[in-house]
Amino acid sequence: MDKLKLYVLIQNLANGLTQPFMGFLAVANGVSNIGLGLVSSANGFFAGLVQLPLRGLNEPVKLLKVSTLVLAVLWLTMAFVSYGNPTLYVATYLSIAAVGGVSSYAWALLMERASRGSRGRVLAEYGFFGAVGSLLATLTAGLVVKGDYGLARYVFLTAAMLIMSNAFILTQLSSIRYDGGLGSIRQSIRGIERFLTATFLFAMVWSFAWPIFPVAQYYVFNMTTEQVAILSIVGGASTLMLQRPVGSLVDRHRRLMMFLGRFLLITFPLMYVFCTNVYQLFIFNVVSGFTNSVSSTAYMAYLFDNSRDKKGAITVYNAIYGTGTLVGSLLGSTALTIAEPLVGVTDAVRYLLVIDAAARAGAAVAYLKLPEFSSPSKGTLTISARAN
């Protein structure tokens, strides 16, 4: 198997073990609503913010090697030190998200070159391997932990070991360089200003619901980690089936797919409002297969093909997206803190999610107003790998 495909497969095994449960476990560990807002937005804001100083770095494989090793250490810290302490839990997870942002930046540079000529298809292919990696891991973690949240330490430990194995895989790669100087922020965003504005607005309304979802799972639906895992697996299996066909559609109807990928995200706040049991949640979560597939292909494809300075555009995009998610998550957690004493947790969750669904629908329209695809610019990424 191609080393990069093996890397993304293993990395998503580790992500599948941990990421679907971090908000839920934060609630179970007594993390405050504001802390939950930080946890919910960590993979957006902190992962995006850390990328801005990386714009001038030209060797993504070195970034992957260093960040992968540090991630393994941080998951070990979560397992043996931080888990069980609300403050350390939040601090360690924010660090994990920030270091993960370094890996994401390096990975995006590799994918920009690998996907030239057929953005949707190639990005969908790598997304397919990622989905395969996460499905079994999520189910296993949910079945192991169930209602005994102390067992999550062993899940974190396993994730650390998987990430450490990826560090070994990366030693097989060499001579990866992305040439080019450091452009200004203004140069980086030239031609994609409207896209970045739409990204910020949608990220803000999208993330508003993120700290509310785990509260709904824990207090309204009384879910266990096993049920959280099944919910994630339904979406993952649907993603697995739709990833490649959606990737082809993205190449032919990019702007329409970008709109639909955002608009259909109204499904998720509304399903927590109108569903009466977890089994109905499972059914509605099938829609996430489509939205996940679009999210992993269309928006980065649009960014790659409409920006002149690829490295700068990636970092600015992620920083703007991350800032939007931080603002939205903190607004959502603050609104929940205010509303909960007034109307109770169940009604607070439902009222706020209805508001968010309407906001998501409105913000999605901005993607229909974006300029059409422009000719991709050429970069200079060279990759060579040692043969086994």
Coordinates of C-alpha atoms in Angstrom, one line a residue:
M1 CA 0.0 0.0 0.0
D2 CA 1.2 3.5 -0.7
K3 CA 2.9 4.9 2.4
L4 CA 0.7 8.0 2.5
K5 CA -2.4 5.9 2.3
L6 CA -1.2 3.7 5.1
Y7 CA -0.4 6.8 7.1
V8 CA -3.9 8.2 6.7
L9 CA -5.4 4.8 7.5
I10 CA -3.5 4.5 10.8
Q11 CA -4.0 8.1 11.7
N12 CA -7.7 7.8 11.3
L13 CA -7.7 4.6 13.3
A14 CA -6.3 6.7 16.2
N15 CA -8.8 9.5 15.5
G16 CA -11.7 7.0 15.4
L17 CA -10.7 5.7 18.8
T18 CA -10.8 9.2 20.4
Q19 CA -12.4 12.1 18.5
P20 CA -16.1 11.0 18.5
F21 CA -16.0 10.8 22.3
M22 CA -14.0 13.8 23.4
G23 CA -17.0 16.2 23.9
F24 CA -19.1 13.5 25.5
L25 CA -16.3 12.5 27.9
A26 CA -15.7 16.2 28.7
V27 CA -19.3 16.4 29.9
A28 CA -19.0 13.1 31.8
N29 CA -15.8 14.5 33.5
G30 CA -17.5 17.6 34.7
V31 CA -16.0 20.1 32.3
S32 CA -17.8 23.4 32.4
N33 CA -19.9 24.7 29.4
I34 CA -17.2 27.2 28.5
G35 CA -14.5 24.5 28.7
L36 CA -16.8 22.3 26.5
G37 CA -16.9 25.2 24.0
L38 CA -13.1 25.2 23.9
V39 CA -13.0 21.4 23.5
S40 CA -15.6 21.5 20.7
S41 CA -13.7 24.2 18.7
A42 CA -10.2 23.0 19.4
N43 CA -9.7 21.2 16.1
G44 CA -10.8 24.3 14.3
F45 CA -9.3 27.3 16.1
F46 CA -6.2 25.9 17.8
A47 CA -5.3 23.7 14.9
G48 CA -5.8 26.6 12.5
L49 CA -4.1 29.3 14.5
V50 CA -0.9 27.3 14.9
Q51 CA -0.6 27.0 11.1
L52 CA 0.0 30.7 10.4
P53 CA 3.7 30.7 11.5
L54 CA 4.2 27.7 9.4
R55 CA 3.6 29.4 6.0
G56 CA 7.3 29.8 5.4
L57 CA 8.3 26.2 6.0
N58 CA 8.9 24.1 2.9
E59 CA 9.4 20.5 4.1
P60 CA 6.1 19.0 5.1
V61 CA 7.5 15.5 5.9
K62 CA 9.6 17.0 8.7
L63 CA 6.5 18.6 10.1
L64 CA 4.7 15.3 10.0
K65 CA 7.5 13.5 11.7
V66 CA 7.8 15.9 14.6
S67 CA 4.1 16.5 15.1
T68 CA 3.4 12.8 15.0
L69 CA 5.8 12.0 17.8
V70 CA 4.5 14.9 19.9
L71 CA 0.9 13.8 19.4
A72 CA 1.8 10.3 20.7
V73 CA 3.3 11.8 23.8
L74 CA 0.3 14.0 24.4
W75 CA -2.2 11.1 24.1
L76 CA 0.0 9.3 26.6
T77 CA -0.3 12.3 28.9
M78 CA -4.1 12.3 28.5
A79 CA -4.2 8.6 29.4
F80 CA -2.0 8.7 32.5
V81 CA -2.2 12.3 33.8
S82 CA -5.0 14.5 32.5
Y83 CA -8.0 12.3 32.2
G84 CA -10.2 12.7 35.3
N85 CA -9.1 16.3 35.9
P86 CA -11.4 18.7 34.0
T87 CA -8.8 21.5 33.8
L88 CA -6.0 19.2 32.6
Y89 CA -8.4 17.4 30.3
V90 CA -9.1 20.7 28.5
A91 CA -5.5 21.9 28.4
T92 CA -4.1 18.6 27.1
Y93 CA -6.8 18.3 24.4
L94 CA -6.1 21.9 23.3
S95 CA -2.5 21.0 22.9
I96 CA -3.4 17.8 21.0
A97 CA -5.5 20.0 18.6
A98 CA -2.7 22.5 18.1
V99 CA -0.1 19.8 17.3
G100 CA -2.7 18.1 15.1
G101 CA -2.9 21.4 13.2
V102 CA 0.8 21.1 12.3
S103 CA 0.2 17.7 10.9
S104 CA -2.9 18.9 9.0
Y105 CA -0.9 21.7 7.3
A106 CA 1.8 19.3 6.2
W107 CA -0.8 16.9 4.9
A108 CA -2.6 19.6 3.0
L109 CA 0.6 20.5 1.2
L110 CA 1.1 16.9 0.1
M111 CA -2.5 16.6 -1.0
E112 CA -2.4 19.8 -3.0
R113 CA 0.2 18.3 -5.3
A114 CA -1.2 14.8 -5.4
S115 CA -4.7 16.0 -6.4
R116 CA -3.8 18.2 -9.3
G117 CA -5.9 17.4 -12.4
S118 CA -8.7 15.7 -10.5
R119 CA -9.2 17.3 -7.1
G120 CA -12.5 15.7 -6.1
R121 CA -11.5 12.2 -7.1
V122 CA -8.1 12.1 -5.5
L123 CA -9.1 13.8 -2.3
A124 CA -12.1 11.5 -2.0
E125 CA -9.8 8.5 -2.5
Y126 CA -7.7 9.5 0.5
G127 CA -10.9 10.3 2.4
F128 CA -12.0 6.8 1.7
F129 CA -9.0 5.3 3.4
G130 CA -9.5 7.7 6.4
A131 CA -13.1 6.5 6.7
V132 CA -12.1 2.9 6.6
G133 CA -9.6 3.5 9.4
S134 CA -12.0 5.2 11.8
L135 CA -15.1 2.9 11.6
L136 CA -13.8 -0.2 13.4
A137 CA -11.8 1.9 15.9
T138 CA -14.9 3.9 16.9
L139 CA -17.0 0.8 17.4
T140 CA -14.3 -0.9 19.4
A141 CA -13.8 2.1 21.7
G142 CA -17.5 2.5 22.3
L143 CA -18.0 -1.2 23.1
V144 CA -15.0 -1.2 25.5
V145 CA -15.9 1.9 27.4
K146 CA -19.7 1.7 27.5
G147 CA -20.7 3.3 30.8
D148 CA -17.3 2.7 32.5
Y149 CA -15.6 6.0 31.6
G150 CA -12.4 5.1 33.4
L151 CA -11.7 2.6 30.6
A152 CA -11.2 5.6 28.2
R153 CA -7.6 5.7 29.5
Y154 CA -6.9 2.5 27.7
V155 CA -8.4 3.9 24.5
F156 CA -6.1 7.0 24.7
L157 CA -3.1 4.7 25.3
T158 CA -4.0 2.6 22.2
A159 CA -4.3 5.8 20.1
A160 CA -0.9 6.8 21.3
M161 CA 0.6 3.5 20.2
L162 CA -1.0 3.7 16.8
I163 CA 0.3 7.3 16.3
M164 CA 3.8 6.1 17.3
S165 CA 3.7 3.4 14.6
N166 CA 2.9 6.1 12.1
A167 CA 6.1 7.9 13.2
F168 CA 7.9 4.8 12.0
I169 CA 6.1 4.8 8.7
L170 CA 7.2 8.4 8.1
T171 CA 10.8 7.4 8.4
Q172 CA 10.3 5.7 5.1
L173 CA 9.7 9.0 3.3
S174 CA 12.4 11.3 2.2
S175 CA 13.1 14.2 -0.1
I176 CA 9.8 16.0 0.2
R177 CA 9.9 19.7 -0.5
Y178 CA 7.5 22.4 -1.4
D179 CA 9.4 25.3 -3.0
G180 CA 8.3 28.9 -2.8
G181 CA 8.8 31.9 -0.7
L182 CA 6.7 33.4 2.0
G183 CA 4.0 35.7 0.6
S184 CA 2.0 38.3 2.4
I185 CA -1.4 37.6 3.9
R186 CA -2.9 39.9 1.3
Q187 CA -1.3 37.9 -1.5
S188 CA -2.4 34.6 0.1
I189 CA -6.1 35.6 0.0
R190 CA -6.2 37.3 -3.4
G191 CA -9.1 35.8 -5.4
I192 CA -10.6 33.8 -2.5
E193 CA -11.9 36.7 -0.3
R194 CA -15.6 35.8 -0.8
F195 CA -14.8 32.2 -0.2
L196 CA -13.1 33.0 3.1
T197 CA -15.9 35.3 4.2
A198 CA -18.4 32.5 3.5
T199 CA -16.2 30.1 5.4
F200 CA -16.0 32.3 8.5
L201 CA -19.7 33.0 8.6
F202 CA -20.6 29.3 8.2
A203 CA -18.0 28.1 10.6
M204 CA -19.5 30.4 13.3
V205 CA -23.1 29.2 12.9
W206 CA -22.0 25.6 12.4
S207 CA -19.9 25.4 15.6
F208 CA -22.6 27.1 17.7
A209 CA -24.2 23.7 18.1
W210 CA -21.0 21.7 18.8
P211 CA -20.9 22.2 22.6
I212 CA -24.7 21.6 22.7
F213 CA -24.7 18.2 21.0
P214 CA -22.8 16.3 23.7
V215 CA -25.0 17.9 26.4
A216 CA -28.0 16.6 24.4
Q217 CA -26.5 13.2 24.2
Y218 CA -25.6 13.0 27.9
Y219 CA -28.6 14.7 29.6
V220 CA -31.5 14.6 27.1
F221 CA -31.0 11.2 25.4
N222 CA -29.0 9.5 28.2
M223 CA -26.6 8.0 25.7
T224 CA -23.6 5.7 26.5
T225 CA -20.3 5.7 24.7
E226 CA -21.5 2.6 22.9
Q227 CA -24.4 4.6 21.4
V228 CA -22.2 7.6 20.6
A229 CA -20.0 5.1 18.7
I230 CA -22.9 3.7 16.8
L231 CA -24.0 7.2 15.9
S232 CA -20.5 7.9 14.5
I233 CA -20.3 4.6 12.7
V234 CA -23.6 5.2 10.9
G235 CA -22.2 8.4 9.6
G236 CA -18.8 6.8 8.8
A237 CA -20.3 3.9 6.9
S238 CA -22.5 6.3 4.9
T239 CA -19.4 8.3 4.2
L240 CA -17.5 5.2 3.0
M241 CA -20.2 4.5 0.5
L242 CA -20.6 8.0 -0.8
Q243 CA -17.0 9.3 -0.7
R244 CA -15.9 8.4 -4.2
P245 CA -19.1 9.2 -6.1
V246 CA -19.4 12.5 -4.3
G247 CA -15.8 13.2 -5.2
S248 CA -16.7 12.8 -8.9
L249 CA -19.7 15.1 -8.5
V250 CA -17.5 17.7 -6.9
D251 CA -15.3 17.8 -10.0
R252 CA -18.4 18.5 -12.2
H253 CA -20.7 20.6 -10.0
R254 CA -18.4 22.2 -7.4
R255 CA -20.4 25.3 -6.4
L256 CA -23.7 23.4 -6.1
M257 CA -22.1 20.6 -4.1
M258 CA -20.5 23.2 -1.7
F259 CA -23.9 24.7 -1.1
L260 CA -25.6 21.3 -0.5
G261 CA -22.8 20.1 1.7
R262 CA -23.4 23.1 4.0
F263 CA -27.2 23.3 3.7
L264 CA -27.8 19.7 4.6
L265 CA -26.0 20.3 7.9
I266 CA -29.3 21.6 9.2
T267 CA -30.2 17.9 9.6
F268 CA -28.1 17.5 12.7
P269 CA -29.5 20.2 15.0
L270 CA -33.0 19.4 13.9
M271 CA -32.6 15.6 14.6
Y272 CA -31.8 16.4 18.2
V273 CA -34.9 18.6 18.4
F274 CA -37.5 16.2 16.8
C275 CA -36.2 12.7 17.5
T276 CA -37.6 11.0 20.6
N277 CA -35.0 8.2 20.9
V278 CA -31.5 7.3 19.9
Y279 CA -32.6 4.9 17.2
Q280 CA -34.1 7.8 15.3
L281 CA -30.9 9.7 15.7
F282 CA -29.1 6.8 14.0
I283 CA -31.4 6.9 11.0
F284 CA -31.0 10.6 10.4
N285 CA -27.3 10.5 10.8
V286 CA -27.1 8.7 7.5
V287 CA -27.1 12.2 5.9
S288 CA -23.7 12.8 7.4
G289 CA -22.2 10.5 4.7
F290 CA -23.0 13.1 2.1
T291 CA -22.0 16.1 4.1
N292 CA -18.8 14.5 5.3
S293 CA -17.9 13.5 1.8
V294 CA -18.4 17.0 0.5
S295 CA -16.5 18.6 3.4
S296 CA -13.4 16.4 2.8
T297 CA -13.3 17.3 -0.9
A298 CA -15.1 20.3 -2.2
Y299 CA -13.9 23.2 0.0
M300 CA -10.2 22.3 -0.2
A301 CA -10.5 21.6 -3.9
Y302 CA -12.0 25.1 -4.4
L303 CA -9.2 26.6 -2.3
F304 CA -6.5 24.8 -4.2
D305 CA -7.8 25.7 -7.6
N306 CA -8.6 29.4 -6.9
S307 CA -5.6 30.5 -4.9
R308 CA -2.2 31.6 -6.2
D309 CA -0.1 31.1 -3.0
K310 CA -1.1 27.6 -2.0
K311 CA 0.8 27.5 1.3
G312 CA -0.5 30.9 2.4
A313 CA -4.0 30.1 1.3
I314 CA -4.1 26.9 3.3
T315 CA -2.9 28.5 6.5
V316 CA -5.2 31.6 6.2
Y317 CA -8.2 29.4 5.4
N318 CA -7.6 27.2 8.4
A319 CA -7.0 30.2 10.7
I320 CA -10.2 31.9 9.5
Y321 CA -12.2 28.7 9.8
G322 CA -10.8 28.0 13.2
T323 CA -11.5 31.5 14.4
G324 CA -15.1 31.1 13.3
T325 CA -15.5 27.8 15.1
L326 CA -14.1 29.3 18.3
V327 CA -16.4 32.3 18.2
G328 CA -19.4 30.0 17.4
S329 CA -18.6 27.4 20.0
L330 CA -18.1 29.9 22.8
L331 CA -21.4 31.7 21.8
G332 CA -23.2 28.3 21.9
S333 CA -21.8 27.3 25.3
T334 CA -22.5 30.8 26.7
A335 CA -26.1 30.7 25.3
L336 CA -26.5 27.3 26.9
T337 CA -25.2 28.5 30.2
I338 CA -27.7 31.4 30.2
A339 CA -30.7 29.5 28.9
E340 CA -30.4 26.3 31.0
P341 CA -31.3 27.9 34.4
L342 CA -34.3 29.7 32.8
V343 CA -36.0 26.8 30.9
G344 CA -34.1 23.6 31.9
V345 CA -31.5 21.7 30.0
T346 CA -33.9 19.9 27.6
D347 CA -35.8 23.0 26.4
A348 CA -32.6 25.0 26.3
V349 CA -31.0 22.5 24.0
R350 CA -34.0 22.3 21.7
Y351 CA -34.5 26.1 21.4
L352 CA -30.9 26.8 20.7
L353 CA -30.6 24.0 18.1
V354 CA -33.7 25.3 16.2
I355 CA -32.0 28.7 16.1
D356 CA -28.8 27.2 14.8
A357 CA -30.5 25.2 12.1
A358 CA -32.1 28.4 10.7
A359 CA -28.7 30.1 10.9
R360 CA -27.0 27.2 9.0
A361 CA -29.5 27.4 6.2
G362 CA -29.0 31.1 5.8
A363 CA -25.2 30.9 5.8
A364 CA -25.2 28.1 3.3
V365 CA -26.6 30.4 0.6
A366 CA -23.3 32.3 0.5
Y367 CA -21.7 29.4 -1.3
L368 CA -24.1 29.8 -4.2
K369 CA -22.7 33.3 -4.8
L370 CA -19.1 32.3 -5.1
P371 CA -17.2 32.8 -8.4
E372 CA -16.9 29.7 -10.5
F373 CA -13.8 27.5 -10.7
S374 CA -10.7 29.2 -12.1
S375 CA -7.7 27.6 -13.7
P376 CA -5.4 26.0 -11.1
S377 CA -2.0 27.5 -10.7
K378 CA 1.1 25.5 -10.7
G379 CA 3.3 24.8 -7.7
T380 CA 6.5 22.9 -7.1
L381 CA 6.1 20.0 -4.8
T382 CA 8.5 17.1 -5.3
I383 CA 8.1 13.7 -3.6
S384 CA 10.3 10.7 -3.5
A385 CA 10.0 7.7 -1.2
R386 CA 12.4 5.0 -0.5
A387 CA 11.3 1.6 -1.9
N388 CA 10.7 -1.2 0.6

